[in-house]
Structures are given as structure tokens and as C-alpha cells.
PDB file of C-alpha atoms in Angstrom:
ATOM      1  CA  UNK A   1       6.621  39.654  44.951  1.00  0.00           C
ATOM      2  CA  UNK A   2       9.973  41.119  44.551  1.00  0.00           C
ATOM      3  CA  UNK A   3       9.942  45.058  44.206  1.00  0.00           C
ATOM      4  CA  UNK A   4      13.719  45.093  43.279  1.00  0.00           C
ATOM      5  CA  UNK A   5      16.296  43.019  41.444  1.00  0.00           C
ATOM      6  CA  UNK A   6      16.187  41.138  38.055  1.00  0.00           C
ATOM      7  CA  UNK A   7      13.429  38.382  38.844  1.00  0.00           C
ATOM      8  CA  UNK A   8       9.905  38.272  40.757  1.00  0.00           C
ATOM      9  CA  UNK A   9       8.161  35.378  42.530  1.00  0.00           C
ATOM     10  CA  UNK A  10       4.417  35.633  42.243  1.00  0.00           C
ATOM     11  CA  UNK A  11       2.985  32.657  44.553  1.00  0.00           C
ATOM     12  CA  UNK A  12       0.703  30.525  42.680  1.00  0.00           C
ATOM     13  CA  UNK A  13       0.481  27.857  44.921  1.00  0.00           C
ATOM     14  CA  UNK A  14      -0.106  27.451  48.810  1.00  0.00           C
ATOM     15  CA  UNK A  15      -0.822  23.584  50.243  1.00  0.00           C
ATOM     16  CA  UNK A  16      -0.575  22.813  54.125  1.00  0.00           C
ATOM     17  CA  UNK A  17      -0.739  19.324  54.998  1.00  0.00           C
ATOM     18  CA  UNK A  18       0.576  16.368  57.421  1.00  0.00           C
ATOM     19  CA  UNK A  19       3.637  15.140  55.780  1.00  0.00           C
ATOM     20  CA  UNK A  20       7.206  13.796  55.429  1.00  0.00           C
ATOM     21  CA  UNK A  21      10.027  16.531  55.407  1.00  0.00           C
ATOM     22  CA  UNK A  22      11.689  17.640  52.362  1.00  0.00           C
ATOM     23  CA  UNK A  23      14.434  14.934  52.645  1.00  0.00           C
ATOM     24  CA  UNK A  24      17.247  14.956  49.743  1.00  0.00           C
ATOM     25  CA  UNK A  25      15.502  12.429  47.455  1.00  0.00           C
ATOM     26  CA  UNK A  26      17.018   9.329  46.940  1.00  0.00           C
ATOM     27  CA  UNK A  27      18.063   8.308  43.300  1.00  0.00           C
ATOM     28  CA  UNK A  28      15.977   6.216  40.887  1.00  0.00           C
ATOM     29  CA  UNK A  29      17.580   2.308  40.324  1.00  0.00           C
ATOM     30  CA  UNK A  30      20.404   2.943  38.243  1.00  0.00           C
ATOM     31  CA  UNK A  31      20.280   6.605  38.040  1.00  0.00           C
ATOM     32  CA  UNK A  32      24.123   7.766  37.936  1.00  0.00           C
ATOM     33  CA  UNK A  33      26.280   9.868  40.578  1.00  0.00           C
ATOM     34  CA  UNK A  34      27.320  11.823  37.523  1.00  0.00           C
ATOM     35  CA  UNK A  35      27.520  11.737  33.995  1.00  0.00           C
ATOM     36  CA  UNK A  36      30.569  13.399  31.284  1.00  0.00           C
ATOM     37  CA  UNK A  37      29.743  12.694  27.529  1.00  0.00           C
ATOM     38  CA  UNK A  38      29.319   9.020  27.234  1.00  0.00           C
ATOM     39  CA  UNK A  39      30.760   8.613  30.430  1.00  0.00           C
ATOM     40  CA  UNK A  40      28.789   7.565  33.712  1.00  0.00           C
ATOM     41  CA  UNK A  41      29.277   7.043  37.198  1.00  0.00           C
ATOM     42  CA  UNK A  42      27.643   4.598  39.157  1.00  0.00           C
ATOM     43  CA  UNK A  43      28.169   4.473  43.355  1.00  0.00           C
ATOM     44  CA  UNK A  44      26.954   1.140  45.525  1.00  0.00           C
ATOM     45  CA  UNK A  45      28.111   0.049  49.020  1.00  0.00           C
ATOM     46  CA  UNK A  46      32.071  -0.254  48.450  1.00  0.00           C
ATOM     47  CA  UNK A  47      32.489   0.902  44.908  1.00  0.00           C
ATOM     48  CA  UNK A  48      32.350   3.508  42.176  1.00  0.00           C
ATOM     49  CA  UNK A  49      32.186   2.152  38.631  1.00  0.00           C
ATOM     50  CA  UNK A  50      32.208   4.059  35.437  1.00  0.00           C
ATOM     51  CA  UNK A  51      29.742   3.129  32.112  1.00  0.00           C
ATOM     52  CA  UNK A  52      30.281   3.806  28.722  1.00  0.00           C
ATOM     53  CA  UNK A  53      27.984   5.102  25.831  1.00  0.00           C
ATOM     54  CA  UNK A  54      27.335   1.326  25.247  1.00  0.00           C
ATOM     55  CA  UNK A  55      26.267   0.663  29.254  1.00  0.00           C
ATOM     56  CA  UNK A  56      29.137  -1.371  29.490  1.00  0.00           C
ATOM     57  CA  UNK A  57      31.497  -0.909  32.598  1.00  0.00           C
ATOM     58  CA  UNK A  58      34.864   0.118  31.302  1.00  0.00           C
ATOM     59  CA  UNK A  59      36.183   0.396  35.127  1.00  0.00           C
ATOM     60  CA  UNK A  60      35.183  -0.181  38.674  1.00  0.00           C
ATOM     61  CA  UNK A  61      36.907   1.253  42.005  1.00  0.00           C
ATOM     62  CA  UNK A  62      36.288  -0.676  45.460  1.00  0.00           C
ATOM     63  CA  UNK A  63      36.894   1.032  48.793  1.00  0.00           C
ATOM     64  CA  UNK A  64      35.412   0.798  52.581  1.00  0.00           C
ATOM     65  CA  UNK A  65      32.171   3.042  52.650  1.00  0.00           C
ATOM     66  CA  UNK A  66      29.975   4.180  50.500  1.00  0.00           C
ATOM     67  CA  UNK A  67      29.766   6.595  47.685  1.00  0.00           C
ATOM     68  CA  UNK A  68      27.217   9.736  48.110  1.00  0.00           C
ATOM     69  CA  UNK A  69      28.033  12.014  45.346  1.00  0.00           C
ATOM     70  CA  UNK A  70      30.688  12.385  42.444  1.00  0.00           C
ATOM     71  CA  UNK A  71      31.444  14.838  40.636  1.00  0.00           C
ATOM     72  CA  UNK A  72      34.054  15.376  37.037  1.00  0.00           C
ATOM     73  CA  UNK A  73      36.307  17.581  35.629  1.00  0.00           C
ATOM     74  CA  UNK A  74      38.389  16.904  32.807  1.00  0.00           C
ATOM     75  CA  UNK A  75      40.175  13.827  32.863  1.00  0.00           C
ATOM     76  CA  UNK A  76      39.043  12.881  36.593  1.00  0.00           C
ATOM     77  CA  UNK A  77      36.758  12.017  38.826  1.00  0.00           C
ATOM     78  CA  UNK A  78      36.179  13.008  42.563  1.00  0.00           C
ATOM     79  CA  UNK A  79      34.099  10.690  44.716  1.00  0.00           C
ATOM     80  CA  UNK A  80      33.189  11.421  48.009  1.00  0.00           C
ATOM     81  CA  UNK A  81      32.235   8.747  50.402  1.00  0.00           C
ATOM     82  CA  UNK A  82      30.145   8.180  53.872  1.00  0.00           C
ATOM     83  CA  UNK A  83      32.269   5.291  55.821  1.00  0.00           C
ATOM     84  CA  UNK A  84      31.740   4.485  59.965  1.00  0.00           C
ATOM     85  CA  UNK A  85      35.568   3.578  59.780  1.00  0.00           C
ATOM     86  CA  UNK A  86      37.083   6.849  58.830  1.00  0.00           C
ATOM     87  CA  UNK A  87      36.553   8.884  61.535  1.00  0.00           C
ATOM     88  CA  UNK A  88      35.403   8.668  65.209  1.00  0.00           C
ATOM     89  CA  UNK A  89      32.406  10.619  64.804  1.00  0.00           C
ATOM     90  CA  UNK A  90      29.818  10.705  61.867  1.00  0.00           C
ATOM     91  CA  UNK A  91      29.806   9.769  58.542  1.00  0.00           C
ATOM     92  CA  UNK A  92      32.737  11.252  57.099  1.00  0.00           C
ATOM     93  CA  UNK A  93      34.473   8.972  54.699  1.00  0.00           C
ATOM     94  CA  UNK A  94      37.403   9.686  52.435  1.00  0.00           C
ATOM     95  CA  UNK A  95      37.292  11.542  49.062  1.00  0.00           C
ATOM     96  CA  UNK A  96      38.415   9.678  46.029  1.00  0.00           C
ATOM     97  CA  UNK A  97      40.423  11.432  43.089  1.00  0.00           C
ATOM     98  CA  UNK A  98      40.145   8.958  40.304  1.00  0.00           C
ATOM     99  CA  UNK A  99      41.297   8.760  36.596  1.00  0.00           C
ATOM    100  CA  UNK A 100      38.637   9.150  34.555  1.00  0.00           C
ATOM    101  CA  UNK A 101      39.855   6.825  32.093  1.00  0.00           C
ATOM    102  CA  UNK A 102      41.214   3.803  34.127  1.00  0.00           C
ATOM    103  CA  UNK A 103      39.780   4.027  37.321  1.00  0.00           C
ATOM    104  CA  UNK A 104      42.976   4.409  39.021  1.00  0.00           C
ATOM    105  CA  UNK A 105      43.087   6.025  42.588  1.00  0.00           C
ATOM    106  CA  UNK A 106      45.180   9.690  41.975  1.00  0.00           C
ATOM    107  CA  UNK A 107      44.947  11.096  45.559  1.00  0.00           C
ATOM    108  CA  UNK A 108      42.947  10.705  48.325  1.00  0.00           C
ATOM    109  CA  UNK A 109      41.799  13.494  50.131  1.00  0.00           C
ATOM    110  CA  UNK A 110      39.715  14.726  52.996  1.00  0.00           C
ATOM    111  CA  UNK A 111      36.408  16.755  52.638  1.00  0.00           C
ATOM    112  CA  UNK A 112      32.286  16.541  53.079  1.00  0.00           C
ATOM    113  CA  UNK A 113      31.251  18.399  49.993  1.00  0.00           C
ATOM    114  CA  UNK A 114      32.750  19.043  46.543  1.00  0.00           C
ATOM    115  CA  UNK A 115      32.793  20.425  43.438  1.00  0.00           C
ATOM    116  CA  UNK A 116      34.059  19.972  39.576  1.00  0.00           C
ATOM    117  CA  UNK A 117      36.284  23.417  39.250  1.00  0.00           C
ATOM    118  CA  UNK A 118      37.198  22.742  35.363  1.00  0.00           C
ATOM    119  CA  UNK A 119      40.083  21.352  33.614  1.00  0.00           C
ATOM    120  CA  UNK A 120      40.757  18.219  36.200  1.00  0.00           C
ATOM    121  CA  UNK A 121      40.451  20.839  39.357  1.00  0.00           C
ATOM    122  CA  UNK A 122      38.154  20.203  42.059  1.00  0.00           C
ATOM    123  CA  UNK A 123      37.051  21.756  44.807  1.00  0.00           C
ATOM    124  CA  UNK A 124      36.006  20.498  48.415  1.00  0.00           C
ATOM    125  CA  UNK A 125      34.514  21.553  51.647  1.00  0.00           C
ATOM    126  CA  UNK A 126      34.818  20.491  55.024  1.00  0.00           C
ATOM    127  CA  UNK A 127      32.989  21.529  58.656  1.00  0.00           C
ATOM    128  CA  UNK A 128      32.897  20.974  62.006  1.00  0.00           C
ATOM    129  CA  UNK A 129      34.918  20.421  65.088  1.00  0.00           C
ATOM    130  CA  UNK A 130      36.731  23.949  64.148  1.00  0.00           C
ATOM    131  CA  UNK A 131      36.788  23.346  60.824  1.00  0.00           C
ATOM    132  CA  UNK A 132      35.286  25.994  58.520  1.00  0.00           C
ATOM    133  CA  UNK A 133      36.876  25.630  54.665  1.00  0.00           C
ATOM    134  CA  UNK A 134      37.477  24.731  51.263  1.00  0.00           C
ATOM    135  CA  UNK A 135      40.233  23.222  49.554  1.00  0.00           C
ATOM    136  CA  UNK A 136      41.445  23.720  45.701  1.00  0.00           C
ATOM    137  CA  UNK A 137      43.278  20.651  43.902  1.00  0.00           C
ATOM    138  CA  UNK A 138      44.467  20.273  40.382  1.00  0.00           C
ATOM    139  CA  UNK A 139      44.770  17.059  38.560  1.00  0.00           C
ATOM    140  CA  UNK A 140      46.854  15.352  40.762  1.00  0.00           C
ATOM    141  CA  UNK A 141      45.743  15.602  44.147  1.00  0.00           C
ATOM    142  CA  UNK A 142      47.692  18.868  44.788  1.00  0.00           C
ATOM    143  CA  UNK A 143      46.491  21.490  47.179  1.00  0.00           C
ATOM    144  CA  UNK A 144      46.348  24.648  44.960  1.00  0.00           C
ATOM    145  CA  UNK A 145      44.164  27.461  47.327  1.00  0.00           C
ATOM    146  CA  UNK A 146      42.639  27.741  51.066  1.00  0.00           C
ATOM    147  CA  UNK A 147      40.083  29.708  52.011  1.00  0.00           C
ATOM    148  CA  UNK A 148      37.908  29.927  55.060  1.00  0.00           C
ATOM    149  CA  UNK A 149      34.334  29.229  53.974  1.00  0.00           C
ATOM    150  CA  UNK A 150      32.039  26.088  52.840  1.00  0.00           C
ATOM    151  CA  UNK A 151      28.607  25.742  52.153  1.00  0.00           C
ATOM    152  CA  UNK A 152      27.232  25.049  48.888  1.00  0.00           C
ATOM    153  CA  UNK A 153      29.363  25.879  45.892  1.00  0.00           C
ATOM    154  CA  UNK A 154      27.863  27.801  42.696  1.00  0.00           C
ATOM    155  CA  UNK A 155      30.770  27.484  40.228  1.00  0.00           C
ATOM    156  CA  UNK A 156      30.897  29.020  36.872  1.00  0.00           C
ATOM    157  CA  UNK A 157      32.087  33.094  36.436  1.00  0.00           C
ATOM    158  CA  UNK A 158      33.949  31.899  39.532  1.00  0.00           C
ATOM    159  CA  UNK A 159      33.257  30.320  42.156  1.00  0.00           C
ATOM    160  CA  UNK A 160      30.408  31.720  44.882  1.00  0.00           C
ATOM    161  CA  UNK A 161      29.448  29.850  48.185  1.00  0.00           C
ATOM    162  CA  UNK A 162      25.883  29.834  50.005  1.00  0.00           C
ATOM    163  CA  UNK A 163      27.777  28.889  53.356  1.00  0.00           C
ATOM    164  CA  UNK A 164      26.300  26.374  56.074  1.00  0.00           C
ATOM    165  CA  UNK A 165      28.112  26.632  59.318  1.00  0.00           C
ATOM    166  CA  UNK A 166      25.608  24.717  61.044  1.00  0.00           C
ATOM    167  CA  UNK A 167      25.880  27.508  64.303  1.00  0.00           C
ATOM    168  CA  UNK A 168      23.920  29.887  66.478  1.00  0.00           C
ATOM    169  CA  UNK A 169      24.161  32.741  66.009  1.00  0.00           C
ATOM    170  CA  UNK A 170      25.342  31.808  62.116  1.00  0.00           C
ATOM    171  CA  UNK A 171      27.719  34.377  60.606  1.00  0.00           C
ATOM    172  CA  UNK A 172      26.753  32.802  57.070  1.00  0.00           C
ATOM    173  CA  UNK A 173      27.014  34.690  53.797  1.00  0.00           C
ATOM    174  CA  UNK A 174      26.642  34.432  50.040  1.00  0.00           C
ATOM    175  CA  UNK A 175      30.744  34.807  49.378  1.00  0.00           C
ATOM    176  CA  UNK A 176      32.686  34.688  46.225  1.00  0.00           C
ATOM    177  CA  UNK A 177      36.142  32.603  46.580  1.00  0.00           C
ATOM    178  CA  UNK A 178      38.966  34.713  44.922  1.00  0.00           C
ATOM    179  CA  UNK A 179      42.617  32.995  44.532  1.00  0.00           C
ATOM    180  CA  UNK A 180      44.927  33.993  46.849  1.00  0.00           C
ATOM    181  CA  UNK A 181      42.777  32.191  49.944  1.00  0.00           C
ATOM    182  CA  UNK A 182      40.485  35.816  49.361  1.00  0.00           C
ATOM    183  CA  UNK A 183      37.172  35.614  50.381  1.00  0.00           C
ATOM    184  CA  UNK A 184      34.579  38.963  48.866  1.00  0.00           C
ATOM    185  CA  UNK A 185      31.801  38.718  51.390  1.00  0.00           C
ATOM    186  CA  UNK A 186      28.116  39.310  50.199  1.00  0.00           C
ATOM    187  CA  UNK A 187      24.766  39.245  51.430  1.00  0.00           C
ATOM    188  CA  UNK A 188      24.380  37.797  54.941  1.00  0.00           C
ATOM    189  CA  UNK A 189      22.002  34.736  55.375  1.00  0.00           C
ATOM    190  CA  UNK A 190      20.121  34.047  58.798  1.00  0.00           C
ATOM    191  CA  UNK A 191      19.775  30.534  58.452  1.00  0.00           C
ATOM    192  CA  UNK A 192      22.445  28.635  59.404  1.00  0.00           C
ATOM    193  CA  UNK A 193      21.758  25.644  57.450  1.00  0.00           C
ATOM    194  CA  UNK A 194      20.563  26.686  54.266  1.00  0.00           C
ATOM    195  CA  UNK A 195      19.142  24.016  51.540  1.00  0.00           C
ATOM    196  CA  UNK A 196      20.369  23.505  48.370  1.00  0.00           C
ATOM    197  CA  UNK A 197      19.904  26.456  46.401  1.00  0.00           C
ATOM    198  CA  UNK A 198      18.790  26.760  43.109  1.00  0.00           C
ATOM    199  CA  UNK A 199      20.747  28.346  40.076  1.00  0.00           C
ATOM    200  CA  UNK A 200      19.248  30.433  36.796  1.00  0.00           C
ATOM    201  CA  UNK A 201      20.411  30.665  34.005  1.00  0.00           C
ATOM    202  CA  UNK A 202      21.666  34.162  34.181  1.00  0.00           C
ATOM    203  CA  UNK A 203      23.786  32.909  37.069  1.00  0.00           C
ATOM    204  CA  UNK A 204      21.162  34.300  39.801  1.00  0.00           C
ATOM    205  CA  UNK A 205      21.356  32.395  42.748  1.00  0.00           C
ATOM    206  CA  UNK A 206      18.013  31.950  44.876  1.00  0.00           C
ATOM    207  CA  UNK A 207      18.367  30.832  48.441  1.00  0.00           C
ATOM    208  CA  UNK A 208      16.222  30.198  50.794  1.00  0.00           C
ATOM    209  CA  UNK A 209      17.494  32.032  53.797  1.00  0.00           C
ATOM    210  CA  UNK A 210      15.142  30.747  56.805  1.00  0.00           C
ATOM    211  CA  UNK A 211      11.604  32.455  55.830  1.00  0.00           C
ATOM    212  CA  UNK A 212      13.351  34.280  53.061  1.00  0.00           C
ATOM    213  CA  UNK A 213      13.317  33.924  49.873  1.00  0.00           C
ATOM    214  CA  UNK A 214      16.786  35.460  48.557  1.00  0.00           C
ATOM    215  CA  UNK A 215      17.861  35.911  44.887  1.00  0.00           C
ATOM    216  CA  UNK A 216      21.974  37.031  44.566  1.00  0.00           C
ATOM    217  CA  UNK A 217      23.193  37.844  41.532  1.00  0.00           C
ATOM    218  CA  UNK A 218      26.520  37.238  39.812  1.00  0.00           C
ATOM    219  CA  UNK A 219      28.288  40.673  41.685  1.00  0.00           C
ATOM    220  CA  UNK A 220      26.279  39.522  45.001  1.00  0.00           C
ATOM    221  CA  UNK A 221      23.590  41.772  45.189  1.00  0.00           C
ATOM    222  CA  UNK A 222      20.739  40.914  46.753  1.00  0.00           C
ATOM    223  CA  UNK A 223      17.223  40.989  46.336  1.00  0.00           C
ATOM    224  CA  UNK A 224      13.617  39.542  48.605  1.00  0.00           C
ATOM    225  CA  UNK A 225      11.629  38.009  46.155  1.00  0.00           C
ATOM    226  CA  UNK A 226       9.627  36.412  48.974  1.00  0.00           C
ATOM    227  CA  UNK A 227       9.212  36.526  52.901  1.00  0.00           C
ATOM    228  CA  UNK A 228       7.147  32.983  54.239  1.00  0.00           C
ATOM    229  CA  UNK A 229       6.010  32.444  57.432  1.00  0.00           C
ATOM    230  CA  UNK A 230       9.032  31.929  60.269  1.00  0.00           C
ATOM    231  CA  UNK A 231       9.734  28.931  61.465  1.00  0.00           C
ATOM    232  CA  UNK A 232       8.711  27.865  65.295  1.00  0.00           C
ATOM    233  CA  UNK A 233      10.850  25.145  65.559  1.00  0.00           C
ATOM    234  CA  UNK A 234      15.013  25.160  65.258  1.00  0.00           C
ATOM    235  CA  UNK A 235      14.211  21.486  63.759  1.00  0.00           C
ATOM    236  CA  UNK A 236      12.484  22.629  60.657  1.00  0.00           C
ATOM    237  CA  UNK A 237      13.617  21.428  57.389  1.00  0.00           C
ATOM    238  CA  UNK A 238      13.371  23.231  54.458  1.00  0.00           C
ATOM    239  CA  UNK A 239      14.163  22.410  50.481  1.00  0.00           C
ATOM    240  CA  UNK A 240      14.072  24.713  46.972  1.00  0.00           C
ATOM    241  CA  UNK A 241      13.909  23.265  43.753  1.00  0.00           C
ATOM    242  CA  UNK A 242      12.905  24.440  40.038  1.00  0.00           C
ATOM    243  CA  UNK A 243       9.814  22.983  38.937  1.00  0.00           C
ATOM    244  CA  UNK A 244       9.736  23.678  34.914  1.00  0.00           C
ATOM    245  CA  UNK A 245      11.213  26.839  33.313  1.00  0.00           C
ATOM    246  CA  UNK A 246       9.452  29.374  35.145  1.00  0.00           C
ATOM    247  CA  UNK A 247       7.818  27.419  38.860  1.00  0.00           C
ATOM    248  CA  UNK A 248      10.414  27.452  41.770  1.00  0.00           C
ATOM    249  CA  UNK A 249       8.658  24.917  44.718  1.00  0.00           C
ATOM    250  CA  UNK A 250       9.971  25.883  48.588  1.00  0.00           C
ATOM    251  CA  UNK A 251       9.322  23.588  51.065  1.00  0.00           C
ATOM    252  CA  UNK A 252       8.982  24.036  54.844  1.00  0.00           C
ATOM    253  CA  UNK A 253       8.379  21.243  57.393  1.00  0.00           C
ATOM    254  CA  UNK A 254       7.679  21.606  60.851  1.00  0.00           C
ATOM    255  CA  UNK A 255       7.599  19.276  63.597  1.00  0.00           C
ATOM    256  CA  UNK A 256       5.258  19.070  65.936  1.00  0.00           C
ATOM    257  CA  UNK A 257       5.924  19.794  69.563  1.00  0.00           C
ATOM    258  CA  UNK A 258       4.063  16.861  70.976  1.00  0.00           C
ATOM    259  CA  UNK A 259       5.669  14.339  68.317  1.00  0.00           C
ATOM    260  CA  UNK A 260       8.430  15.061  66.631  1.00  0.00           C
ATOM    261  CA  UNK A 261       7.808  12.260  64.218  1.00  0.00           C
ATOM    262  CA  UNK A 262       5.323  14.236  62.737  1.00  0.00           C
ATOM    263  CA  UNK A 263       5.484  17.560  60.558  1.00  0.00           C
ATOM    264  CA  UNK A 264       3.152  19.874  59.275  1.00  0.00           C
ATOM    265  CA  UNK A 265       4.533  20.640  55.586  1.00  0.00           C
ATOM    266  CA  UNK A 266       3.971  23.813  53.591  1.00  0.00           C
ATOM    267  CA  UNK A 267       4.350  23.819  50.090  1.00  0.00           C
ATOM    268  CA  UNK A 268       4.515  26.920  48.072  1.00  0.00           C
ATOM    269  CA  UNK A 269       4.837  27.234  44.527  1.00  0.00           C
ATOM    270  CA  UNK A 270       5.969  30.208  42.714  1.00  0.00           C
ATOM    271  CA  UNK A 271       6.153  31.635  39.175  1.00  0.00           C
ATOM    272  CA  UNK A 272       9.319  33.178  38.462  1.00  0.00           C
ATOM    273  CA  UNK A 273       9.650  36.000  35.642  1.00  0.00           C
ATOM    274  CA  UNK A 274      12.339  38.294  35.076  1.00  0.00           C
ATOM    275  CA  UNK A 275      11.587  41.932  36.794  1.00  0.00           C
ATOM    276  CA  UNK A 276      11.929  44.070  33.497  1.00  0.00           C
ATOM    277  CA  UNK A 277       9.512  41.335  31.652  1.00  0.00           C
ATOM    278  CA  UNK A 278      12.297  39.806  29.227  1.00  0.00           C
ATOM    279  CA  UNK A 279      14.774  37.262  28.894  1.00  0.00           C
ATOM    280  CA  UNK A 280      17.205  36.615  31.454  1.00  0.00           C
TER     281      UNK A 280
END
């Protein structure tokens, strides 16, 4: 449990067993990219097409590749796309900046990850090969801000960053982007490929840093709420997600040394309360 902070993680729930990892899961049939009032978007292999409140499509955009997440703000819509054509190595495709109302193709732009930024703006992340950074664009495809840093992006009172640099030794932190290209550095992380973390509603952001179980807060303080058992293996593959109002599941698998194909896979479940015993 934590001793300091404004949450605690009281474990519940311990399972070991033989397993798959805690892959990204794949969408349902049907199940959107992203939704916006009546508005939904729906990816398959070489297009992006957008519903309305009736389930009718009102547009549809084709391009090589495939769409693997899309995200809106405002008036548009940013698709980024997974395409063997785009680049030389991996899966890189293009990013699409689409009108939200027509379907028509705005800009397109270069970047792995991204994120809605309000009023049409968008951010997006790209790493590798040297490459260590996000991009801000407004409306129209125009580069806005620069800063050194990607991960995954936790906007609302600003924007903060659980970076993933995907290196050893990692020199990852919890960072808040500030205009200007600033970058306010927080806590540092020891995993260098962090999962998805998972955000409360007071803006808290819990991360599972390696065999830690982090909580930052909106002015990037930072708090243990939970220390796991440390990973053998440089392969393992870990996952945090919210499980109800108050159960937080994180996920650890571990391959086994004779055959990698196989993992043991820890499961533990925790309840979360705030540390003073009220509301967040």
C-alpha cells in the first residue's frame, strides 16, 4: 500500500498461471476508432469512414495501409496508419488530417502516436532511428510547437507525457510539454517501455514503471503505491487497466527461458481508494 500521496492500492487479488501476454486487445466487430457526438469512426484495410447518429456512412477516406487508431478534435480528424510501403523499415504509415465533416484529406503528416489537443489541434509522436519527439498542429496541418519527448500523452490541464524511448539505459520521465518547445521534467521511470497508463479522475496518472507501481499527480509528484516482483526477462510484457471505479488490474508476463512461446502471467488486482478516505 501506498504510505504517501493522494491514493492507495491495497492488493486484493494475486493469480499466477500459464498464459498469453497482455497484448493490446483487439476491437470488437464494428467497435469504432473513435467516436465525437453522433459522429463515428470506423478503420479497415485501406480506409477510414465516418457514421452518423443514424449508422449511416456520411463519408469514407481510402489510402494504402491500414488504420490503427484515430483520434478528434473539433472539426477534424487525425488517423494514423500502419502501411509496409511508407517506409523501409517497420510499420510506420502516414498520418491522416481529415475534415470531420467531408472526409477531405487536410494534411498529411508523419508520426507513430497521437493525440486530440482541442479545438482542431492535434498532437503526434514519433521514435526511433534518432528520433525522440512530438509535434503540435492546428487545423490545417500546420506545425505549431517541437519538443523533444514522446511516449504516451495525458492531455487535459496540459499536456503530460509517460515517455517510451524504447533504450538501455532509458532516460524516461513523466514530463509536462510547455509551449515554447519547453519540456518540465518529473519523476524518472526505469522502464523503458512503459504500458499504457491509466488516468483518474482527479488527473492522477498511474504508471507502471517496470515492478513499480507509480501514481503522478497533476504538478508531477510522485508517489509508490505498489512494488511487484522484478522482472527476469528484458522480454516481459506488462499492461494496466481500470477494472470498475475503484479495481486497477496490472499484468506481468514472462517468458520462459526454454520457450519463449510460453509465459508465465501474473495477475494482480488492486483496490484503489483515495489516501485521506474521500473523494478524489
Amino acid at each position: 500500500m501506498a504510505s504517501r500521496g493522494a491514493w492507495r492500492a491495497e492488493v486484493v487479488d494475486h493469480r499466477r498461471e500459464e498464459g498469453r501476454p497482455p497484448y493490446e486487445p483487439a476491437r470488437r466487430p464494428g467497435e469504432p476508432l473513435a467516436r465525437r457526438g453522433e459522429f463515428a469512426v470506423h478503420g479497415a484495410e485501406g480506409a477510414v469512414r465516418v457514421t452518423g447518429a443514424d449508422g449511416r456512412t456520411r463519408w469514407t477516406h481510402t489510402f494504402s495501409g491500414r488504420p490503427n487508431a484515430a483520434h478528434v478534435s473539433g472539426d477534424r480528424v487525425l488517423v494514423t496508419t500502419d502501411s509496409l510501403e511508407y517506409t523501409p523499415w517497420g510499420f510506420l504509415g502516414p498520418a491522416h488530417l481529415l475534415d470531420l465533416a467531408d472526409g477531405r484529406l487536410v494534411a498529411e503528416l508523419r508520426g507513430e502516436r497521437g493525440a486530440a489537443y482541442g479545438g482542431g489541434r492535434f498532437l503526434l509522436g514519433l521514435e526511433g532511428y534518432g528520433i525522440f519527439e512530438t509535434r503540435a498542429y492546428d487545423r490545417d496541418g500546420a506545425q505549431t510547437d517541437l519538443w523533444p519527448s514522446y511516449g504516451h500523452y495525458v492531455v487535459g490541464t496540459g499536456v503530460r507525457v509517460v515517455e517510451a524511448d524504447r533504450r538501455t539505459p532509458t532516460g524516461n520521465r513523466v514530463v509536462r510539454l510547455l509551449p515554447g518547445g519547453v519540456v518540465t521534467p518529473g519523476p524518472a521511470l526505469t522502464d523503458s517501455l512503459p504500458p499504457k497508463p491509466v488516468v483518474l479522475p482527479d488527473g492522477t496518472v498511474l504508471v507502471l514503471d517496470g515492478p513499480v507501481l507509480r501514481a503522478v499527480d497533476r504538478d508531477l509528484g510522485s508517489s509508490v503505491l505498489a512494488e511487484l516482483a522484478p522482472a527476469r526477462d528484458s522480454r516481459t510484457i506488462r499492461s494496466l487497466r481500470r477494472d470498475g471505479d475503484d479495481r486497477l488490474v496490472a499484468t506481468v508476463a514472462e517468458p520462459h527461458a526454454a520457450d519463449p512461446a510460453r509465459y508465465t502471467v501474473d495477475t494482480w488486482t488492486f483496490r484503489l481508494t483515495p489516501a485521506g478516505g474521500g473523494g478524489s
